[in-house]
Coordinates of N, CA and C in Angstrom, one line a residue:
X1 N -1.4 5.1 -14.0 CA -0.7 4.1 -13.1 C -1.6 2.9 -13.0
X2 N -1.3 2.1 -13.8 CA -2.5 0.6 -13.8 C -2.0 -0.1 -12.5
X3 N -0.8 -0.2 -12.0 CA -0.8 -0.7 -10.5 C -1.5 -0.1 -9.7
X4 N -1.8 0.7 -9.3 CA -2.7 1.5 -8.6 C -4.8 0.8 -8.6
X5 N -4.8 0.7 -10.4 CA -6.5 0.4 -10.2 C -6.1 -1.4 -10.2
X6 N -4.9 -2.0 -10.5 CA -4.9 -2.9 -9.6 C -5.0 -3.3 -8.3
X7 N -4.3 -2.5 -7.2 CA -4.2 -2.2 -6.0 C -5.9 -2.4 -5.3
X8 N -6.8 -1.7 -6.3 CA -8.3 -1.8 -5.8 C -8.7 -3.0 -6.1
X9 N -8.5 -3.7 -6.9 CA -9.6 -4.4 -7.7 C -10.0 -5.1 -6.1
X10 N -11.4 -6.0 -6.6 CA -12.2 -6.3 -5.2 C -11.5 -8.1 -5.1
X11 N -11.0 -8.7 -6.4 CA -10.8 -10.2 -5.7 C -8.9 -9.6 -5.6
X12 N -8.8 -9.6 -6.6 CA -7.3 -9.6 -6.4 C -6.1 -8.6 -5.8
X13 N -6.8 -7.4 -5.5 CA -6.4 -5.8 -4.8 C -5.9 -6.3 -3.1
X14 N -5.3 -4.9 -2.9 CA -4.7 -5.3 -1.6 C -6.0 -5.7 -0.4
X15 N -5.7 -6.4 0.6 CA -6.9 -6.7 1.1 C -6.8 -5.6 2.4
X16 N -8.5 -4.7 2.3 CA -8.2 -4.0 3.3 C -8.9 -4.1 4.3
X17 N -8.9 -3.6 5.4 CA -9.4 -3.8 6.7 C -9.6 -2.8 8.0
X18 N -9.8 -2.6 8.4 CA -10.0 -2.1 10.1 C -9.0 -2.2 10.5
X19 N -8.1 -1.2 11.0 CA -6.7 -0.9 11.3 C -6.4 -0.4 12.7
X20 N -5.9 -0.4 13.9 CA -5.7 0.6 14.6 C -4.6 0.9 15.2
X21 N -3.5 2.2 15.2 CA -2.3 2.9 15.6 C -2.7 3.9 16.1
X22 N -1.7 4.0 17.3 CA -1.6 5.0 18.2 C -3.0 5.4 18.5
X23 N -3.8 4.6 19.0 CA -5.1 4.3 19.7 C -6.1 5.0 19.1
X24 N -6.1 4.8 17.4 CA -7.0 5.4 17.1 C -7.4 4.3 15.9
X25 N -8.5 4.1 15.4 CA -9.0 3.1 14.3 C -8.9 3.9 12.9
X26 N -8.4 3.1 11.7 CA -8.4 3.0 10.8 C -9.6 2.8 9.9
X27 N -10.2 2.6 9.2 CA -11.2 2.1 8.4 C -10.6 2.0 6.5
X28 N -10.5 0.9 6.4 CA -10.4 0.3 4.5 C -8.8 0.7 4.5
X29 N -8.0 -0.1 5.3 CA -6.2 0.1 5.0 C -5.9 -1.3 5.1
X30 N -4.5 -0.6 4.6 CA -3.3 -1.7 4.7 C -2.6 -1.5 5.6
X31 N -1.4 -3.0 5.8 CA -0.3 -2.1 6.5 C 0.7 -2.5 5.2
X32 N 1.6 -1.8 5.4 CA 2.8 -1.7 4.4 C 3.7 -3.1 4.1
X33 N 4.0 -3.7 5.3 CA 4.6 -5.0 4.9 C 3.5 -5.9 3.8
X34 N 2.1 -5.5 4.0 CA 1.3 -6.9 3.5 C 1.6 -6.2 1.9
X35 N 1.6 -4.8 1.5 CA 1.9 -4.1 0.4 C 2.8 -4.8 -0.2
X36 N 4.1 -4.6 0.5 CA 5.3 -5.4 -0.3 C 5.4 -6.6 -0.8
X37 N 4.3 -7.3 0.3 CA 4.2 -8.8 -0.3 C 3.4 -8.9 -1.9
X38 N 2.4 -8.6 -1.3 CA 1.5 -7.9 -2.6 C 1.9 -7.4 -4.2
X39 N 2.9 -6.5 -3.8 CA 3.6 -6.0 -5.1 C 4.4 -7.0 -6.0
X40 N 5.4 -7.6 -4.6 CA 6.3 -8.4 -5.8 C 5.4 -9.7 -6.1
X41 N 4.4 -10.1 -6.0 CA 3.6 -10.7 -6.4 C 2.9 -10.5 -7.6
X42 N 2.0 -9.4 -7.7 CA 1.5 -9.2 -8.7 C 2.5 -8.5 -9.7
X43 N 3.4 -7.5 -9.5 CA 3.8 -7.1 -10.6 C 5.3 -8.2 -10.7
X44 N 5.7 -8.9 -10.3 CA 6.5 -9.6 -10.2 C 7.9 -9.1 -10.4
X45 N 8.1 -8.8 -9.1 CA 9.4 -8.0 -8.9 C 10.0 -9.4 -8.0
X46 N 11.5 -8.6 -8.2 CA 12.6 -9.4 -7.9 C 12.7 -9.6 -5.8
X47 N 12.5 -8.1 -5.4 CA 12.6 -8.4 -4.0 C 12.1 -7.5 -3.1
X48 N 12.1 -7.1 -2.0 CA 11.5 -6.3 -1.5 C 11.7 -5.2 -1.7
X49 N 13.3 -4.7 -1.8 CA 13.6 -3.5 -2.0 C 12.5 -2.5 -3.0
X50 N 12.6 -3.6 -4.5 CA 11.8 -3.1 -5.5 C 10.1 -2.8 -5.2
X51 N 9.9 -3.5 -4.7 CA 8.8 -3.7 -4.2 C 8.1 -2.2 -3.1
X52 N 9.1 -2.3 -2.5 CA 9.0 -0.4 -1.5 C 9.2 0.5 -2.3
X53 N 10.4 0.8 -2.9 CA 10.2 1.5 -3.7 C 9.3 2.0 -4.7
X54 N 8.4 0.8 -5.5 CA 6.7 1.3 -6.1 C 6.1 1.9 -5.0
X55 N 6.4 1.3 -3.8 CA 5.1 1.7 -2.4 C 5.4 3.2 -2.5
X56 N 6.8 3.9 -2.5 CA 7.0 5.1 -2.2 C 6.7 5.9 -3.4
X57 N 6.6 5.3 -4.5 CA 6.1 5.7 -5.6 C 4.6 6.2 -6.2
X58 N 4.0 5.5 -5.2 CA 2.6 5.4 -5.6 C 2.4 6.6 -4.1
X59 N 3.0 6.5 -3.1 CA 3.0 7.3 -2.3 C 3.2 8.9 -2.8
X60 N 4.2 9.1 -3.6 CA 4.9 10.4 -4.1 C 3.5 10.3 -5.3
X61 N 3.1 9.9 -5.8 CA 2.2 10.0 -6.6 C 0.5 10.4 -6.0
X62 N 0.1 9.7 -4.5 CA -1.2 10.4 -4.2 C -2.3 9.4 -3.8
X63 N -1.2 8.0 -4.5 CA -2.6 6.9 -4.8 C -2.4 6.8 -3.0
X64 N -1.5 6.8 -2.3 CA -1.7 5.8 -1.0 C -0.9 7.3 0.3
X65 N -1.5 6.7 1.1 CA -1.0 7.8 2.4 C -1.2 7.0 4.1
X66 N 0.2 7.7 4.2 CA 0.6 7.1 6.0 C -0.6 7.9 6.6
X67 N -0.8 6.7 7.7 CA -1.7 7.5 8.5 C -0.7 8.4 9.1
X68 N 0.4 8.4 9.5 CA 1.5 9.8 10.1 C 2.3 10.3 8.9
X69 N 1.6 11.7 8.6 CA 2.4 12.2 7.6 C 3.2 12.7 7.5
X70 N 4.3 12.1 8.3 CA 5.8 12.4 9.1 C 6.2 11.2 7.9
X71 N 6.0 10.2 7.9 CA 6.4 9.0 7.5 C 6.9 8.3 6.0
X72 N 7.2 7.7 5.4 CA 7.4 7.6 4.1 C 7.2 6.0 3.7
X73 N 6.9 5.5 3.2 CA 6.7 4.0 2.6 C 7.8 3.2 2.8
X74 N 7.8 2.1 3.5 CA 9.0 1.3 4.1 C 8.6 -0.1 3.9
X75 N 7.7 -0.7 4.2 CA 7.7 -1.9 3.8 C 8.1 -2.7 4.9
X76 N 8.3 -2.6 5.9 CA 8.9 -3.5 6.6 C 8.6 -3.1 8.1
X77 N 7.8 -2.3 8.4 CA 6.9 -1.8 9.8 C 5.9 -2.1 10.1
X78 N 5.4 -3.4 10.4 CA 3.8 -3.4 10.7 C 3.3 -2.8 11.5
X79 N 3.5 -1.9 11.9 CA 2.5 -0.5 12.0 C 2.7 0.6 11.3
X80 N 3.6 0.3 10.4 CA 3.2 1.4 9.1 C 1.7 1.6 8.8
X81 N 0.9 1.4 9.1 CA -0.7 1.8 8.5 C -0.8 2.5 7.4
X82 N -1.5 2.1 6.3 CA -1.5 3.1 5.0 C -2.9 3.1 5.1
X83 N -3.2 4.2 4.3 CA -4.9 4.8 4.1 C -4.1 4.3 2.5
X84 N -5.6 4.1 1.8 CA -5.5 3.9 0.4 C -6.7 5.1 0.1
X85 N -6.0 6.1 -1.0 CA -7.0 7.0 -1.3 C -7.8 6.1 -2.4
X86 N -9.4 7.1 -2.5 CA -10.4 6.0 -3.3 C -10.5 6.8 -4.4
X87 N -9.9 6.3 -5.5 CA -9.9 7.3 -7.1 C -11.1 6.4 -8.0
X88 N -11.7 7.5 -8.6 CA -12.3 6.4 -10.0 C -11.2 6.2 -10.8

């Protein structure tokens, strides 16, 4: 999945940060809308839709995880909070 060791890279990768939901802190996340912006950017997709759908893809795949594992990749929740797992 080369989107994914894109996802990391350090200039051009999603930018991550210090997060906090449901009163608890995050450390090295995203949230999900800045993902979708991200995606159809770099991989140059058509619209958002396409763009969630990779999210839920890479989700179903391992690379990325909701901090509530009730939840599924949407794109459009800014409190969606994602954890980015750290792969070599």
């Amino acid at each position: 999945f080369d989107v994914a060791r894109k996802m990391q890279h350090p200039q051009t990768g999603f930018e991550l940060s210090d997060r906090s939901a449901v009163g608890k802190v995050y450390r090295n996340c995203f949230v999900a809308k800045e993902a979708v912006l991200w995606l159809i950017q770099q991989l140059r997709l058509n619209d958002a839709l396409e763009a969630v759908i990779w999210g839920q893809r890479l989700q179903e795949c391992g690379f990325i995880a909701p901090v509530n594992a009730n939840k599924t990749f949407k794109g459009t929740n800014t409190t969606n909070v994602i954890i980015i797992n750290h792969f070599n």
